[in-house]
Short mmCIF file of C-alpha atoms and ligand atoms in Angstrom, two decimals:
data_model
loop_
_atom_site.label_atom_id
_atom_site.label_comp_id
_atom_site.label_asym_id
_atom_site.label_seq_id
_atom_site.Cartn_x
_atom_site.Cartn_y
_atom_site.Cartn_z
CA MET F 234 -37.75 -52.74 74.28
CA ARG F 235 -40.09 -51.82 77.18
CA LYS F 236 -37.14 -52.01 79.52
CA LEU F 237 -35.05 -49.83 77.26
CA LEU F 238 -37.67 -47.12 76.94
CA PRO F 239 -36.99 -45.27 80.24
CA SER F 240 -33.26 -45.15 79.57
CA LEU F 241 -33.88 -43.96 76.02
CA LEU F 242 -36.18 -41.25 77.32
CA PHE F 243 -33.59 -40.21 79.88
CA LEU F 244 -30.92 -40.04 77.19
CA LEU F 245 -33.18 -37.92 75.01
CA LEU F 246 -33.91 -35.53 77.87
CA LYS F 247 -30.22 -35.29 78.70
CA LEU F 248 -29.32 -34.59 75.07
CA SER F 249 -31.93 -31.86 74.69
CA TYR F 250 -30.65 -30.34 77.97
CA THR F 251 -27.08 -30.42 76.70
CA PHE F 252 -27.89 -28.87 73.35
CA ALA F 253 -30.42 -26.35 74.62
CA GLY F 254 -27.56 -24.06 75.46
CA SER F 255 -24.93 -23.44 78.01
CA PRO F 256 -26.22 -21.23 80.82
CA PHE F 257 -24.47 -17.94 81.45
CA VAL F 258 -24.72 -14.46 82.89
CA ALA F 259 -23.16 -11.52 81.02
CA THR F 260 -23.09 -7.99 82.42
CA THR F 261 -21.91 -4.56 81.31
CA TRP F 262 -18.87 -3.16 83.14
CA ALA F 263 -16.93 -4.92 85.91
CA PHE F 264 -19.98 -5.64 88.04
CA THR F 265 -18.61 -8.90 89.40
CA GLN F 266 -20.75 -9.21 92.54
CA ALA F 267 -23.97 -8.70 90.60
CA THR F 268 -22.83 -11.29 88.06
CA ILE F 269 -21.87 -13.80 90.77
CA ASN F 270 -25.18 -13.37 92.60
CA ALA F 271 -27.14 -13.83 89.37
CA TRP F 272 -25.06 -16.89 88.48
CA GLU F 273 -25.57 -18.47 91.91
CA GLN F 274 -29.30 -17.85 91.68
CA LEU F 275 -29.32 -19.42 88.22
CA ASN F 276 -27.46 -22.46 89.49
CA SER F 277 -29.89 -22.91 92.36
CA TYR F 278 -33.20 -22.58 90.50
CA ASP F 279 -32.38 -22.28 86.78
CA LEU F 280 -34.91 -19.47 86.37
CA ALA F 281 -33.51 -16.79 84.08
CA LEU F 282 -35.89 -13.99 85.13
CA ASP F 283 -35.13 -14.58 88.81
CA ALA F 284 -31.39 -14.61 88.21
CA LEU F 285 -31.55 -11.34 86.30
CA THR F 286 -33.69 -9.73 88.99
CA VAL F 287 -31.28 -10.85 91.72
CA GLY F 288 -28.26 -9.63 89.72
CA CYS F 289 -29.64 -6.16 89.00
CA ARG F 290 -30.96 -5.89 92.55
CA THR F 291 -27.43 -6.55 93.83
CA CYS F 292 -26.12 -3.50 91.97
CA GLN F 293 -29.08 -1.40 93.07
CA ALA F 294 -28.40 -2.24 96.72
CA MET F 295 -24.62 -1.78 96.34
CA GLN F 296 -25.22 1.51 94.47
CA CYS F 297 -22.72 0.24 91.89
CA ASP F 298 -20.47 3.17 90.96
CA PHE F 299 -23.29 5.38 92.28
CA THR F 300 -24.88 5.12 88.84
CA VAL F 301 -27.19 2.21 89.64
CA GLY F 302 -29.83 2.49 92.35
CA TYR F 303 -30.60 5.26 94.81
CA GLY F 304 -28.29 8.11 95.86
CA GLY F 305 -26.67 8.94 92.51
CA SER F 306 -27.05 11.03 89.34
CA PRO F 307 -29.25 13.71 90.92
CA ASP F 308 -31.31 15.68 88.41
CA GLU F 309 -31.45 19.48 88.26
CA ASN F 310 -33.69 19.45 91.33
CA GLY F 311 -31.31 17.18 93.24
CA GLU F 312 -33.59 14.13 92.96
CA SER F 313 -32.44 10.65 91.86
CA THR F 314 -34.93 8.89 89.60
CA LEU F 315 -34.58 5.36 88.27
CA ASP F 316 -35.03 3.56 84.94
CA ALA F 317 -35.21 -0.24 84.57
CA LEU F 318 -36.23 -2.87 82.03
CA ILE F 319 -36.69 -6.61 82.03
CA PHE F 320 -37.22 -8.32 78.67
CA ASP F 321 -38.21 -11.96 78.25
CA GLY F 322 -36.79 -13.54 75.10
CA ASN F 323 -39.17 -16.52 75.21
CA THR F 324 -42.45 -14.61 75.36
CA MET F 325 -41.22 -11.28 73.92
CA ASN F 326 -42.99 -9.71 76.89
CA MET F 327 -41.43 -6.95 78.97
CA GLY F 328 -41.83 -4.70 81.97
CA ALA F 329 -40.20 -1.30 82.35
CA VAL F 330 -40.23 1.78 84.53
CA GLY F 331 -38.92 5.22 83.61
CA GLY F 332 -38.27 8.19 85.87
CA LEU F 333 -39.35 6.12 88.88
CA ARG F 334 -39.47 8.32 92.00
CA GLY F 335 -39.07 7.33 95.62
CA ILE F 336 -38.77 3.54 95.15
CA LYS F 337 -35.38 1.85 95.41
CA ASP F 338 -36.03 -1.47 93.70
CA ALA F 339 -36.54 -0.36 90.10
CA ILE F 340 -35.87 -3.80 88.58
CA GLY F 341 -38.38 -5.32 91.04
CA VAL F 342 -41.04 -2.85 89.91
CA ALA F 343 -40.22 -3.56 86.23
CA ARG F 344 -40.71 -7.25 87.00
CA LYS F 345 -44.15 -6.48 88.46
CA VAL F 346 -45.06 -4.54 85.31
CA LEU F 347 -44.04 -7.64 83.34
CA GLU F 348 -45.87 -10.15 85.47
CA ASN F 349 -48.86 -8.33 86.96
CA THR F 350 -50.00 -6.07 84.13
CA GLN F 351 -50.71 -6.24 80.43
CA HIS F 352 -48.72 -3.04 79.99
CA SER F 353 -45.06 -2.74 79.12
CA PHE F 354 -43.87 0.57 80.51
CA LEU F 355 -44.93 2.80 83.44
CA VAL F 356 -43.38 6.18 84.20
CA GLY F 357 -42.90 8.86 86.85
CA SER F 358 -45.03 9.43 89.92
CA LEU F 359 -47.77 7.12 88.71
CA ALA F 360 -45.23 4.32 88.44
CA THR F 361 -44.50 5.08 92.10
CA ALA F 362 -48.19 4.68 92.93
CA PHE F 363 -48.20 1.33 91.10
CA ALA F 364 -45.09 0.21 92.98
CA LYS F 365 -46.66 1.11 96.33
CA ASP F 366 -49.74 -0.91 95.42
CA MET F 367 -47.42 -3.81 94.62
CA GLY F 368 -45.93 -3.58 98.11
CA PHE F 369 -42.72 -1.61 97.56
CA PRO F 370 -41.90 0.94 100.29
CA GLU F 371 -41.73 4.59 99.30
CA GLU F 372 -38.54 6.21 100.59
CA SER F 373 -36.17 9.03 99.75
CA LEU F 374 -33.55 8.20 97.12
CA THR F 375 -31.36 11.11 98.23
CA THR F 376 -28.20 10.43 100.25
CA ASN F 377 -25.32 12.56 101.51
CA TYR F 378 -23.39 11.50 98.43
CA SER F 379 -26.07 12.59 95.97
CA SER F 380 -26.83 15.85 97.75
CA ASN F 381 -23.08 16.65 97.71
CA GLN F 382 -23.01 15.89 93.99
CA TYR F 383 -25.93 18.26 93.55
CA GLU F 384 -24.48 21.06 95.71
CA THR F 385 -21.10 20.88 93.96
CA TRP F 386 -22.86 21.13 90.60
CA LYS F 387 -24.86 24.16 91.75
CA GLU F 388 -21.68 25.80 93.04
CA SER F 389 -20.01 25.29 89.65
CA ASN F 390 -22.76 27.33 87.99
CA CYS F 391 -24.74 24.20 87.07
CA GLN F 392 -22.01 22.87 84.75
CA PRO F 393 -22.25 20.61 82.84
CA ASN F 394 -25.90 20.49 81.86
CA PHE F 395 -28.05 19.28 78.99
CA TRP F 396 -29.51 22.55 77.72
CA GLN F 397 -28.98 24.10 74.31
CA ASP F 398 -30.38 26.96 72.26
CA VAL F 399 -31.81 28.61 75.33
CA THR F 400 -31.40 31.90 77.07
CA PRO F 401 -29.64 32.75 79.38
CA ASP F 402 -26.47 31.04 78.09
CA PRO F 403 -26.56 27.51 79.62
CA THR F 404 -22.75 27.27 79.64
CA LYS F 405 -22.60 30.14 82.12
CA SER F 406 -25.77 30.02 84.15
CA CYS F 407 -28.28 27.95 86.07
CA GLY F 408 -31.42 29.17 84.34
CA PRO F 409 -34.37 29.18 84.44
CA TYR F 410 -34.15 28.94 80.67
CA LYS F 411 -36.38 30.01 77.86
CA PRO F 412 -36.08 28.90 74.25
CA LYS F 413 -34.30 31.25 71.89
CA SER F 414 -36.37 32.68 69.06
CA THR F 415 -37.45 30.24 66.35
CA CYS F 416 -35.49 32.22 63.74
CA SER F 417 -32.16 31.67 65.42
CA LEU F 418 -33.09 28.02 65.96
CA ARG F 419 -33.61 27.60 62.22
CA ARG F 420 -30.22 29.12 61.47
CA ARG F 421 -28.51 26.81 63.86
CA HIS F 422 -30.25 23.62 62.80
CA PRO F 423 -31.04 23.54 59.09
CA ASP F 424 -33.55 20.85 58.28
CA PRO F 425 -31.35 17.77 57.72
CA ILE F 426 -33.82 16.42 55.16
CA LEU F 427 -33.49 19.54 53.04
CA THR F 428 -29.75 19.90 53.45
CA ASN F 429 -28.83 16.21 53.74
CA GLU F 430 -26.62 17.35 56.57
CA ILE F 431 -25.10 15.04 59.13
CA PRO F 432 -26.18 16.30 62.56
CA GLN F 433 -23.61 18.05 64.69
CA ASP F 434 -21.70 15.69 66.93
CA ILE F 435 -22.40 15.99 70.64
CA PRO F 436 -20.50 19.15 71.75
CA GLU F 437 -18.87 17.88 74.90
CA SER F 438 -20.45 14.77 76.24
CA VAL F 439 -21.69 14.89 79.81
CA PHE F 440 -21.22 11.12 79.65
CA ASN F 441 -17.74 9.84 80.32
CA THR F 442 -16.03 7.19 82.39
CA GLY F 443 -16.90 9.11 85.57
CA ASN F 444 -20.58 9.41 84.77
CA HIS F 445 -21.78 6.08 83.49
CA ASP F 446 -22.33 2.47 84.42
CA THR F 447 -25.83 1.27 83.86
CA ILE F 448 -26.04 -2.39 84.69
CA GLY F 449 -27.16 -4.25 81.59
CA MET F 450 -27.48 -7.97 82.16
CA ILE F 451 -28.18 -10.97 79.93
CA VAL F 452 -29.02 -14.35 81.42
CA MET F 453 -29.69 -17.71 79.77
CA ASN F 454 -30.74 -20.81 81.67
CA ALA F 455 -30.00 -24.44 80.83
CA TYR F 456 -33.13 -24.65 78.67
CA GLY F 457 -32.10 -21.75 76.46
CA HIS F 458 -34.42 -19.18 78.05
CA LEU F 459 -32.77 -15.82 77.33
CA VAL F 460 -33.65 -12.65 79.21
CA ALA F 461 -32.07 -9.20 79.23
CA GLY F 462 -32.50 -6.19 81.49
CA THR F 463 -31.11 -2.95 82.80
CA SER F 464 -31.17 -0.80 85.90
CA THR F 465 -29.78 2.72 86.23
CA ASN F 466 -30.20 6.13 87.79
CA GLY F 467 -29.54 7.61 84.34
CA ALA F 468 -27.60 10.76 83.63
CA ASN F 469 -26.02 13.05 86.21
CA HIS F 470 -27.74 16.48 86.31
CA LYS F 471 -30.40 15.44 83.85
CA ILE F 472 -33.29 17.76 83.19
CA PRO F 473 -36.13 16.56 85.45
CA GLY F 474 -38.41 14.21 83.52
CA ARG F 475 -35.60 12.82 81.37
CA VAL F 476 -35.74 9.08 80.69
CA GLY F 477 -32.74 7.40 79.09
CA ASP F 478 -32.29 4.46 76.75
CA SER F 479 -32.05 1.86 79.51
CA PRO F 480 -35.79 1.07 79.93
CA ILE F 481 -36.54 1.26 76.21
CA PRO F 482 -36.83 -2.14 74.51
CA GLY F 483 -34.32 -2.53 71.70
CA ALA F 484 -32.30 0.39 73.06
CA GLY F 485 -31.17 -0.56 76.59
CA ALA F 486 -31.80 -4.28 76.16
CA TYR F 487 -33.37 -6.83 73.85
CA ALA F 488 -33.61 -10.61 73.81
CA ASP F 489 -34.95 -13.32 71.57
CA SER F 490 -34.32 -16.85 72.81
CA GLU F 491 -34.23 -18.07 69.20
CA VAL F 492 -31.25 -15.84 68.43
CA GLY F 493 -29.48 -14.02 71.25
CA ALA F 494 -29.62 -10.88 73.34
CA ALA F 495 -27.89 -7.53 73.73
CA VAL F 496 -27.61 -4.72 76.27
CA GLY F 497 -26.28 -1.19 76.00
CA THR F 498 -24.74 1.43 78.25
CA GLY F 499 -23.55 4.97 77.66
CA ASP F 500 -25.01 8.19 76.35
CA GLY F 501 -28.60 7.08 76.28
CA ASP F 502 -29.95 10.26 74.71
CA VAL F 503 -27.99 9.41 71.58
CA MET F 504 -28.08 5.62 71.81
CA MET F 505 -31.87 5.32 72.03
CA ARG F 506 -32.18 6.87 68.56
CA PHE F 507 -30.48 3.85 67.02
CA LEU F 508 -32.03 0.92 68.96
CA PRO F 509 -28.58 -0.69 69.21
CA SER F 510 -29.66 -3.75 71.23
CA PHE F 511 -32.35 -4.58 68.69
CA LEU F 512 -29.92 -4.04 65.84
CA ALA F 513 -27.32 -6.31 67.43
CA VAL F 514 -29.88 -9.12 67.88
CA GLU F 515 -31.06 -8.70 64.29
CA GLN F 516 -27.46 -8.84 63.08
CA MET F 517 -26.99 -12.13 64.92
CA ARG F 518 -30.21 -13.39 63.34
CA GLN F 519 -28.58 -12.71 59.96
CA GLY F 520 -25.52 -14.73 60.97
CA ALA F 521 -23.18 -12.14 62.50
CA THR F 522 -21.07 -13.20 65.47
CA PRO F 523 -21.86 -11.37 68.75
CA SER F 524 -18.72 -9.20 68.38
CA GLN F 525 -19.59 -8.29 64.79
CA ALA F 526 -23.19 -7.59 65.79
CA ALA F 527 -22.14 -5.32 68.66
CA GLN F 528 -19.66 -3.50 66.40
CA THR F 529 -22.31 -2.93 63.72
CA ALA F 530 -24.62 -1.40 66.33
CA ILE F 531 -21.82 0.91 67.52
CA ASP F 532 -20.81 1.82 63.93
CA ARG F 533 -24.37 2.81 63.13
CA ILE F 534 -24.17 5.42 65.90
CA THR F 535 -20.62 6.67 65.27
CA ARG F 536 -21.48 7.36 61.63
CA LYS F 537 -23.60 10.25 62.90
CA TYR F 538 -22.07 10.86 66.33
CA PRO F 539 -18.34 10.00 66.06
CA SER F 540 -17.54 10.89 69.67
CA PHE F 541 -20.49 9.31 71.46
CA PHE F 542 -19.71 7.36 74.62
CA GLY F 543 -21.07 3.86 75.04
CA GLY F 544 -20.76 0.10 74.83
CA ILE F 545 -22.82 -2.89 73.73
CA VAL F 546 -22.61 -6.48 74.99
CA ALA F 547 -24.14 -9.13 72.73
CA VAL F 548 -24.51 -12.86 73.33
CA ASP F 549 -25.83 -15.53 71.00
CA LYS F 550 -27.99 -18.43 72.07
CA ASN F 551 -24.90 -20.66 72.32
CA GLY F 552 -23.44 -18.42 75.00
CA THR F 553 -20.77 -16.78 72.84
CA VAL F 554 -20.22 -13.26 74.15
CA GLY F 555 -18.96 -10.21 72.24
CA ALA F 556 -18.78 -6.50 72.90
CA ALA F 557 -17.95 -3.23 71.17
CA CYS F 558 -17.61 0.36 72.34
CA ASN F 559 -16.79 3.95 71.53
CA GLY F 560 -15.54 7.03 73.35
CA MET F 561 -13.27 5.18 75.79
CA ASP F 562 -10.16 3.03 75.34
CA ARG F 563 -11.68 -0.25 76.39
CA PHE F 564 -14.98 -1.42 77.72
CA PRO F 565 -15.14 -3.95 80.55
CA TYR F 566 -17.87 -6.58 80.70
CA THR F 567 -18.31 -9.54 83.01
CA VAL F 568 -19.23 -13.15 82.29
CA ALA F 569 -20.07 -16.16 84.44
CA ASN F 570 -20.67 -19.59 82.90
CA ARG F 571 -19.88 -23.25 83.55
CA THR F 572 -16.21 -22.81 82.67
CA SER F 573 -15.52 -19.41 84.20
CA ASN F 574 -15.16 -20.46 87.83
CA GLY F 575 -16.77 -17.29 89.19
CA ALA F 576 -17.17 -14.04 87.30
CA VAL F 577 -14.51 -13.07 84.77
CA VAL F 578 -14.02 -9.50 83.54
CA TYR F 579 -13.17 -9.13 79.84
CA TYR F 580 -12.25 -5.97 77.93
CA ALA F 581 -13.35 -4.96 74.47
CA ASP F 582 -10.91 -2.58 72.77
CA CYS F 583 -12.85 0.25 71.24
CA LYS F 584 -12.26 0.78 67.54
CA GLN F 585 -10.58 4.16 67.00
CA THR F 586 -12.85 6.37 64.92
C1 SD4 V 885 -28.69 6.61 80.36
N1 SD4 V 885 -27.54 4.77 79.34
O1 SD4 V 885 -29.57 6.87 81.15
C2 SD4 V 885 -27.86 5.38 80.59
C3 SD4 V 885 -26.65 5.74 81.41
C4 SD4 V 885 -25.50 4.86 81.16
O2 SD4 V 885 -23.33 4.56 80.94
O3 SD4 V 885 -25.56 3.74 80.81
N2 SD4 V 885 -24.36 5.34 81.25
O4 SD4 V 885 -28.43 7.32 79.40
#
């Protein structure tokens, strides 16, 4: 028996390794290089947080579609600001930054918030001060590309923009704007509680396939440690100070190693009101498949905003991946796992609403 003990122990360890889960990386959009880099990192060290950081950092450095990292989505002052989140599904701890100015590595700073503070979320210029203390260099996030984007927008009379119910008419001018009188506001927006009215759908979304592409990434290691995160430069021509859904837990990303994880991308001003990543994880907790869970999260939004633009990727703790979307024909997402032989891009067909 004594002789058998080591082999029995080894077998037990091997079994728990096998059943703990099958490691994977899943990413919004066709961000293959980010997925491959995260997967290689995972294979080398099997640390989910490191793999996610490496993956998101890849897109930040590559300026994926100019909507992740520096030099994209300039705000109304021409400045790029960054949002990022990293959520640990083992500890239910997180780190996030919103409206980060002058620091390129937003996911790195979010990781520092997670690991070196008891806080969850730092924003704006004071997040920059924190990042500098943590050793990140302060540098301009403006490039020729982003200043051209900004100049072209100014030349087109600041169209499109995110203003409403202001004067002068935001569809014809650059501001500065003032609110319209409260009386006209009331006429335009009757109290939905009193009228039981479904809110107006988004007039014409500034979000579309040319203005999107947050990286949302989910990683699970061989021991079933699930983490989820995001990195983005947000919305093109946003009003300065705007933070999107991406750094908000349950909106941009959510993970619970006992269940699964989800990430979202799209019109964050609308999506954050529905906490779609949280909802998708809770659906999986109730037994929904990842595809069903992602679809439920999307349906919850389209019920009120039928034309919103966005997608959700959900993965359960067994590594089954699903996705759902709205406002486009199909939504690409990328997966790497033990059988994929590199990163494979899949497409979810959006349900026609
Ligand atoms: C935001 N959700 O800031 C992000 C942008 C995005 O696809 O994902 N676009 O609203």
